[in-house]
One Martini backbone bead per residue (centre of mass of N, CA, C, O) as a GRO file, in nm:
protein
  348
    1MET     BB    1   2.626   5.049   8.070
    2SER     BB    2   2.702   5.030   8.403
    3ARG     BB    3   2.518   5.011   8.745
    4SER     BB    4   2.444   5.121   9.025
    5PRO     BB    5   2.144   5.070   9.215
    6SER     BB    6   2.146   5.395   9.312
    7THR     BB    7   2.113   5.464   9.024
    8PRO     BB    8   1.972   5.613   8.786
    9PRO     BB    9   1.806   5.604   8.537
   10PRO     BB   10   1.791   5.651   8.254
   11THR     BB   11   1.717   5.934   8.023
   12LEU     BB   12   1.573   6.122   7.762
   13GLU     BB   13   1.825   6.347   7.840
   14ASP     BB   14   2.068   6.145   7.796
   15VAL     BB   15   2.010   6.099   7.531
   16ALA     BB   16   2.052   6.378   7.426
   17ARG     BB   17   2.301   6.465   7.494
   18VAL     BB   18   2.466   6.292   7.344
   19ALA     BB   19   2.303   6.321   7.048
   20GLY     BB   20   2.247   6.632   7.008
   21VAL     BB   21   1.948   6.660   7.079
   22SER     BB   22   1.621   6.654   7.165
   23ARG     BB   23   1.365   6.526   7.325
   24ALA     BB   24   1.159   6.507   7.108
   25THR     BB   25   1.325   6.334   6.942
   26VAL     BB   26   1.373   6.090   7.121
   27SER     BB   27   1.050   6.058   7.164
   28ARG     BB   28   0.992   5.976   6.888
   29VAL     BB   29   1.179   5.736   6.814
   30VAL     BB   30   1.078   5.555   7.053
   31ASN     BB   31   0.769   5.572   6.933
   32GLY     BB   32   0.815   5.524   6.610
   33THR     BB   33   0.812   5.768   6.455
   34ARG     BB   34   0.840   5.858   6.060
   35ASN     BB   35   0.969   6.117   6.032
   36VAL     BB   36   1.289   6.069   6.106
   37ASP     BB   37   1.569   6.058   6.014
   38ARG     BB   38   1.760   5.798   5.976
   39LYS     BB   39   2.043   5.918   6.105
   40ILE     BB   40   1.907   6.012   6.364
   41GLN     BB   41   1.800   5.752   6.454
   42GLU     BB   42   2.118   5.614   6.455
   43VAL     BB   43   2.207   5.819   6.696
   44VAL     BB   44   2.001   5.770   6.896
   45ARG     BB   45   2.055   5.456   6.922
   46ALA     BB   46   2.366   5.508   7.018
   47ALA     BB   47   2.258   5.646   7.292
   48ILE     BB   48   2.106   5.451   7.391
   49ASP     BB   49   2.325   5.202   7.413
   50GLN     BB   50   2.539   5.393   7.596
   51VAL     BB   51   2.346   5.468   7.859
   52GLY     BB   52   2.057   5.250   7.887
   53TYR     BB   53   1.810   5.309   7.766
   54ALA     BB   54   1.469   5.186   7.881
   55PRO     BB   55   1.176   5.179   7.821
   56ASN     BB   56   0.851   5.256   7.869
   57ARG     BB   57   0.605   5.059   7.739
   58ALA     BB   58   0.325   5.115   7.881
   59ALA     BB   59   0.358   5.395   7.834
   60ARG     BB   60   0.397   5.430   7.540
   61SER     BB   61   0.091   5.309   7.502
   62LEU     BB   62  -0.064   5.533   7.606
   63VAL     BB   63   0.060   5.764   7.408
   64THR     BB   64   0.044   5.613   7.121
   65LYS     BB   65  -0.165   5.351   7.096
   66ARG     BB   66   0.039   5.117   7.108
   67ALA     BB   67   0.245   4.774   7.096
   68GLY     BB   68   0.508   4.749   6.902
   69THR     BB   69   0.380   4.492   6.781
   70ILE     BB   70   0.404   4.216   6.528
   71ALA     BB   71   0.269   3.958   6.383
   72LEU     BB   72   0.394   3.634   6.258
   73VAL     BB   73   0.226   3.470   6.000
   74VAL     BB   74   0.187   3.124   5.986
   75SER     BB   75  -0.048   2.974   5.715
   76GLY     BB   76  -0.316   2.759   5.649
   77ALA     BB   77  -0.572   2.451   5.597
   78GLY     BB   78  -0.613   2.341   5.873
   79GLU     BB   79  -0.667   2.085   6.122
   80GLN     BB   80  -0.700   1.947   6.399
   81GLY     BB   81  -0.361   1.820   6.468
   82GLU     BB   82  -0.131   1.963   6.268
   83GLU     BB   83   0.112   2.144   6.388
   84SER     BB   84   0.368   2.010   6.389
   85SER     BB   85   0.394   1.951   6.078
   86PHE     BB   86   0.401   2.174   6.005
   87ALA     BB   87   0.623   2.338   6.120
   88SER     BB   88   0.841   2.111   6.009
   89GLN     BB   89   0.770   2.225   5.698
   90VAL     BB   90   0.846   2.499   5.727
   91PHE     BB   91   1.123   2.535   5.913
   92SER     BB   92   1.267   2.362   5.657
   93ASP     BB   93   1.234   2.628   5.481
   94PRO     BB   94   1.444   2.890   5.386
   95PHE     BB   95   1.207   3.117   5.298
   96PHE     BB   96   1.108   3.125   5.617
   97GLY     BB   97   1.384   3.289   5.688
   98ARG     BB   98   1.385   3.509   5.490
   99VAL     BB   99   1.138   3.662   5.597
  100ALA     BB  100   1.244   3.710   5.877
  101SER     BB  101   1.476   3.883   5.820
  102GLY     BB  102   1.327   4.122   5.663
  103VAL     BB  103   1.136   4.192   5.903
  104LEU     BB  104   1.364   4.215   6.155
  105GLY     BB  105   1.548   4.476   5.959
  106PHE     BB  106   1.330   4.651   5.992
  107LEU     BB  107   1.178   4.671   6.245
  108ARG     BB  108   1.406   4.766   6.447
  109THR     BB  109   1.450   5.060   6.310
  110ARG     BB  110   1.139   5.109   6.492
  111GLY     BB  111   1.048   4.955   6.738
  112VAL     BB  112   0.944   4.699   6.637
  113HIS     BB  113   0.813   4.392   6.761
  114PRO     BB  114   0.772   4.016   6.675
  115VAL     BB  115   0.538   3.759   6.654
  116LEU     BB  116   0.527   3.425   6.653
  117MET     BB  117   0.261   3.264   6.447
  118VAL     BB  118   0.095   2.962   6.401
  119ALA     BB  119  -0.193   2.874   6.133
  120ASP     BB  120  -0.365   2.571   6.111
  121THR     BB  121  -0.585   2.623   6.255
  122GLU     BB  122  -0.894   2.712   6.413
  123ARG     BB  123  -0.783   2.814   6.678
  124ALA     BB  124  -0.537   2.924   6.584
  125ARG     BB  125  -0.644   3.138   6.444
  126GLU     BB  126  -0.814   3.269   6.678
  127ASP     BB  127  -0.565   3.341   6.828
  128VAL     BB  128  -0.533   3.547   6.693
  129LEU     BB  129  -0.760   3.716   6.664
  130ALA     BB  130  -0.730   3.770   6.974
  131PHE     BB  131  -0.466   3.926   6.973
  132LEU     BB  132  -0.570   4.168   6.784
  133ARG     BB  133  -0.817   4.252   6.937
  134GLN     BB  134  -0.677   4.301   7.211
  135GLY     BB  135  -0.372   4.462   7.096
  136SER     BB  136  -0.107   4.298   7.124
  137ALA     BB  137  -0.103   4.365   6.810
  138ASP     BB  138  -0.095   4.621   6.525
  139GLY     BB  139  -0.078   4.338   6.361
  140ALA     BB  140  -0.041   4.131   6.023
  141LEU     BB  141   0.188   3.899   5.889
  142LEU     BB  142   0.138   3.694   5.618
  143VAL     BB  143   0.219   3.365   5.553
  144SER     BB  144   0.095   3.143   5.315
  145THR     BB  145   0.033   2.775   5.244
  146HIS     BB  146  -0.284   2.798   5.130
  147ALA     BB  147  -0.541   2.874   4.933
  148GLU     BB  148  -0.772   2.776   5.169
  149ASP     BB  149  -0.714   3.006   5.349
  150PRO     BB  150  -0.935   3.186   5.567
  151LEU     BB  151  -0.782   3.457   5.709
  152PRO     BB  152  -0.735   3.694   5.551
  153ALA     BB  153  -1.054   3.738   5.544
  154ARG     BB  154  -1.091   3.747   5.841
  155LEU     BB  155  -0.908   4.009   5.862
  156VAL     BB  156  -1.093   4.149   5.647
  157ASP     BB  157  -1.330   4.183   5.843
  158ALA     BB  158  -1.200   4.236   6.126
  159GLU     BB  159  -1.061   4.482   6.044
  160LEU     BB  160  -0.787   4.449   6.052
  161PRO     BB  161  -0.464   4.481   5.993
  162ALA     BB  162  -0.300   4.364   5.714
  163ALA     BB  163  -0.043   4.175   5.567
  164LEU     BB  164   0.094   3.984   5.241
  165PHE     BB  165   0.244   3.744   5.084
  166ALA     BB  166   0.148   3.696   4.823
  167ARG     BB  167  -0.134   3.668   4.632
  168PRO     BB  168  -0.390   3.580   4.681
  169ALA     BB  169  -0.619   3.316   4.538
  170ARG     BB  170  -0.866   3.494   4.678
  171PRO     BB  171  -1.017   3.740   4.683
  172VAL     BB  172  -0.894   4.028   4.898
  173PRO     BB  173  -0.869   4.334   5.036
  174ILE     BB  174  -0.549   4.389   5.067
  175SER     BB  175  -0.223   4.380   5.102
  176TYR     BB  176   0.070   4.297   4.891
  177VAL     BB  177   0.335   4.097   4.804
  178ASP     BB  178   0.538   4.019   4.529
  179LEU     BB  179   0.613   3.868   4.189
  180ASP     BB  180   0.689   3.826   3.845
  181HIS     BB  181   0.648   3.488   3.774
  182GLN     BB  182   0.660   3.518   3.453
  183ALA     BB  183   0.922   3.634   3.421
  184GLY     BB  184   1.090   3.424   3.565
  185ALA     BB  185   0.982   3.198   3.353
  186LYS     BB  186   1.142   3.313   3.132
  187LEU     BB  187   1.424   3.326   3.195
  188ALA     BB  188   1.416   3.020   3.233
  189ALA     BB  189   1.386   2.959   2.932
  190ASP     BB  190   1.536   3.098   2.764
  191ARG     BB  191   1.829   2.979   2.899
  192LEU     BB  192   1.715   2.667   2.761
  193VAL     BB  193   1.747   2.763   2.465
  194GLU     BB  194   2.018   2.888   2.438
  195ARG     BB  195   2.193   2.624   2.526
  196GLY     BB  196   2.000   2.393   2.341
  197CYS     BB  197   1.760   2.321   2.426
  198ARG     BB  198   1.464   2.042   2.285
  199GLN     BB  199   1.361   1.907   2.573
  200VAL     BB  200   1.113   2.062   2.774
  201ALA     BB  201   1.046   2.094   3.108
  202THR     BB  202   0.869   2.091   3.433
  203ILE     BB  203   0.796   2.150   3.794
  204SER     BB  204   0.577   2.232   3.962
  205GLY     BB  205   0.357   2.337   4.168
  206PRO     BB  206   0.108   2.395   4.326
  207LEU     BB  207  -0.219   2.430   4.147
  208ASP     BB  208  -0.362   2.654   4.332
  209VAL     BB  209  -0.159   2.816   4.343
  210PRO     BB  210  -0.052   3.123   4.186
  211ALA     BB  211   0.291   3.112   4.149
  212SER     BB  212   0.232   2.826   4.013
  213GLN     BB  213   0.068   2.943   3.744
  214ASN     BB  214   0.248   3.167   3.684
  215ARG     BB  215   0.522   2.991   3.594
  216LEU     BB  216   0.415   2.800   3.416
  217THR     BB  217   0.273   3.001   3.201
  218GLY     BB  218   0.548   3.163   3.142
  219PHE     BB  219   0.708   2.913   3.051
  220ARG     BB  220   0.528   2.827   2.816
  221ASP     BB  221   0.504   3.061   2.653
  222SER     BB  222   0.808   3.117   2.584
  223VAL     BB  223   0.842   2.839   2.465
  224ALA     BB  224   0.648   2.863   2.232
  225ARG     BB  225   0.798   3.153   2.111
  226HIS     BB  226   1.042   2.937   2.043
  227GLY     BB  227   0.876   2.664   1.889
  228PHE     BB  228   0.727   2.491   2.168
  229PRO     BB  229   0.422   2.342   2.216
  230TYR     BB  230   0.548   2.149   2.421
  231VAL     BB  231   0.515   2.036   2.794
  232PRO     BB  232   0.617   1.891   3.044
  233ILE     BB  233   0.435   1.784   3.357
  234ALA     BB  234   0.519   1.776   3.734
  235GLU     BB  235   0.378   1.790   4.013
  236GLY     BB  236   0.449   1.935   4.314
  237GLY     BB  237   0.541   2.058   4.686
  238PHE     BB  238   0.838   2.247   4.726
  239THR     BB  239   0.981   1.972   4.763
  240ALA     BB  240   1.219   1.749   4.740
  241ALA     BB  241   1.079   1.516   4.711
  242SER     BB  242   0.872   1.577   4.511
  243GLY     BB  243   1.097   1.645   4.301
  244GLU     BB  244   1.216   1.323   4.263
  245ALA     BB  245   0.931   1.225   4.141
  246ALA     BB  246   0.886   1.399   3.931
  247MET     BB  247   1.130   1.337   3.760
  248GLU     BB  248   1.072   1.002   3.751
  249ARG     BB  249   0.843   1.079   3.580
  250LEU     BB  250   0.957   1.202   3.355
  251LEU     BB  251   1.187   0.996   3.277
  252ALA     BB  252   0.984   0.786   3.201
  253GLU     BB  253   0.819   0.947   2.984
  254HIS     BB  254   1.077   1.125   2.887
  255PRO     BB  255   1.369   1.095   2.850
  256GLY     BB  256   1.488   1.323   2.626
  257ILE     BB  257   1.537   1.513   2.827
  258ASP     BB  258   1.752   1.830   2.866
  259GLY     BB  259   1.519   2.046   3.043
  260VAL     BB  260   1.441   2.192   3.354
  261PHE     BB  261   1.206   2.314   3.567
  262ALA     BB  262   1.179   2.461   3.866
  263ALA     BB  263   0.960   2.604   4.095
  264ASN     BB  264   1.212   2.517   4.328
  265ASP     BB  265   1.474   2.453   4.465
  266LEU     BB  266   1.408   2.208   4.619
  267MET     BB  267   1.306   2.044   4.346
  268ALA     BB  268   1.586   2.079   4.222
  269GLN     BB  269   1.706   1.915   4.358
  270GLY     BB  270   1.580   1.654   4.352
  271ALA     BB  271   1.619   1.609   4.071
  272LEU     BB  272   1.959   1.615   4.091
  273MET     BB  273   1.961   1.323   4.235
  274VAL     BB  274   1.834   1.169   3.999
  275LEU     BB  275   2.003   1.197   3.802
  276HIS     BB  276   2.257   1.084   3.915
  277LYS     BB  277   2.093   0.816   3.941
  278HIS     BB  278   2.090   0.766   3.613
  279GLY     BB  279   2.322   0.923   3.463
  280ARG     BB  280   2.295   1.258   3.442
  281ARG     BB  281   2.424   1.485   3.321
  282VAL     BB  282   2.475   1.838   3.504
  283PRO     BB  283   2.444   1.974   3.201
  284GLU     BB  284   2.497   1.819   2.931
  285ASP     BB  285   2.233   1.643   2.953
  286VAL     BB  286   2.087   1.823   3.190
  287ALA     BB  287   1.936   2.151   3.234
  288VAL     BB  288   1.879   2.336   3.564
  289ILE     BB  289   1.650   2.482   3.706
  290GLY     BB  290   1.516   2.741   3.949
  291PHE     BB  291   1.358   2.883   4.258
  292ASP     BB  292   1.486   3.169   4.468
  293ASP     BB  293   1.801   3.172   4.560
  294SER     BB  294   1.848   2.928   4.804
  295SER     BB  295   2.040   2.752   4.956
  296PRO     BB  296   1.985   2.496   4.762
  297ALA     BB  297   2.188   2.619   4.546
  298LEU     BB  298   2.482   2.598   4.692
  299THR     BB  299   2.467   2.308   4.749
  300CYS     BB  300   2.442   2.190   4.485
  301ARG     BB  301   2.549   1.943   4.280
  302PRO     BB  302   2.552   2.138   4.114
  303ARG     BB  303   2.503   2.430   4.095
  304LEU     BB  304   2.244   2.665   4.095
  305THR     BB  305   2.058   2.762   3.858
  306THR     BB  306   1.839   3.067   3.906
  307VAL     BB  307   1.553   3.211   4.025
  308ARG     BB  308   1.525   3.541   4.199
  309GLN     BB  309   1.359   3.665   4.517
  310PRO     BB  310   1.365   3.918   4.704
  311VAL     BB  311   1.265   3.843   4.986
  312GLU     BB  312   1.365   4.039   5.208
  313ASP     BB  313   1.237   4.283   5.051
  314MET     BB  314   0.959   4.177   5.016
  315ALA     BB  315   0.915   4.149   5.378
  316ALA     BB  316   0.976   4.471   5.414
  317GLY     BB  317   0.738   4.581   5.235
  318MET     BB  318   0.526   4.446   5.379
  319ALA     BB  319   0.596   4.594   5.666
  320ARG     BB  320   0.520   4.871   5.539
  321LEU     BB  321   0.231   4.792   5.433
  322LEU     BB  322   0.165   4.824   5.716
  323LEU     BB  323   0.252   5.077   5.893
  324ASP     BB  324   0.091   5.256   5.681
  325HIS     BB  325  -0.188   5.120   5.793
  326VAL     BB  326  -0.170   5.216   6.075
  327ASP     BB  327  -0.100   5.540   6.033
  328ASP     BB  328  -0.371   5.483   5.763
  329PRO     BB  329  -0.619   5.290   5.803
  330ALA     BB  330  -0.806   5.440   5.551
  331SER     BB  331  -0.635   5.319   5.356
  332PRO     BB  332  -0.589   5.153   5.099
  333PRO     BB  333  -0.486   4.893   4.935
  334ARG     BB  334  -0.158   4.728   4.847
  335SER     BB  335   0.042   4.640   4.565
  336VAL     BB  336   0.376   4.487   4.519
  337ILE     BB  337   0.601   4.454   4.267
  338PHE     BB  338   0.861   4.211   4.179
  339GLU     BB  339   1.172   4.158   4.037
  340PRO     BB  340   1.360   3.931   3.874
  341VAL     BB  341   1.668   3.719   3.852
  342LEU     BB  342   1.886   3.543   3.660
  343VAL     BB  343   2.145   3.292   3.796
  344VAL     BB  344   2.417   3.213   3.713
  345ARG     BB  345   2.543   2.846   3.697
  346GLU     BB  346   2.627   2.517   3.687
  347SER     BB  347   2.337   2.349   3.563
  348ALA     BB  348   2.298   2.634   3.318
   0.00000   0.00000   0.00000
């Protein structure tokens, strides 16, 4: 709605009149109060858009004692001077785009705004802690990329509200969301065996990462239950290049491989490239299954059969855990585990 410079700015009363609700209800929606019915929130937000109401964030913060901002932190365990390569690696991986999408979708309807922070050096970690301590954000959503990342424990020690995407590598009393990775790997193993594969191998992720360990354990256990006692393994780094290198090693050491489970889609994409280079038909000669159901699964040729983890839903769940803790700081940490689904396409 356009207004002349002399027209007073719209008020809460204007929004309430258009929405057909009380001023108090509009105030609760604007201030992010959690006990307002979802349909009423939608009506009020539509009225806000219609009249062009802009909340005074400073005044709202004085009332709610909240910043109305959440830090979305992508963190690692690097040292000084590694920021540029870390950021490049992180934001080239479609996984992180899916996390951001899930967080944004959840926070948007609650009037909370994310601030993206990258923390892979000691200085950057200190910046995150200072940002939270000074009240610039109400808490942190943490996506940790390295098992040795010290930031989860430091957030807990500082008693700062935080939630983590994926179980921490070391025991830390922090809320987190995760996937049943072993169940997902079992889906992949069962699919390869059902297709008639008799010499299966796996490209694992970094073996100091809990998700990689669980996917490897789940795959080995399931294959063993089908009567196959040995699974060749090549460790990768969750990148397409590491998938290529791992597939080369597997073919050199085990040329009779007829089924491959890669612990993420980027590594599966790299494996497909190597198989094509060596004249192996997929899936006729070698069946390939990935993990994540990210964008490479659809751009691969053939399109990739993969284990889907609902990253967007998991990211929204992580944000919900954090806001619950912000609402009730005395509440204990919680974990929420999501279930995987096998998505069958042409590669297996």
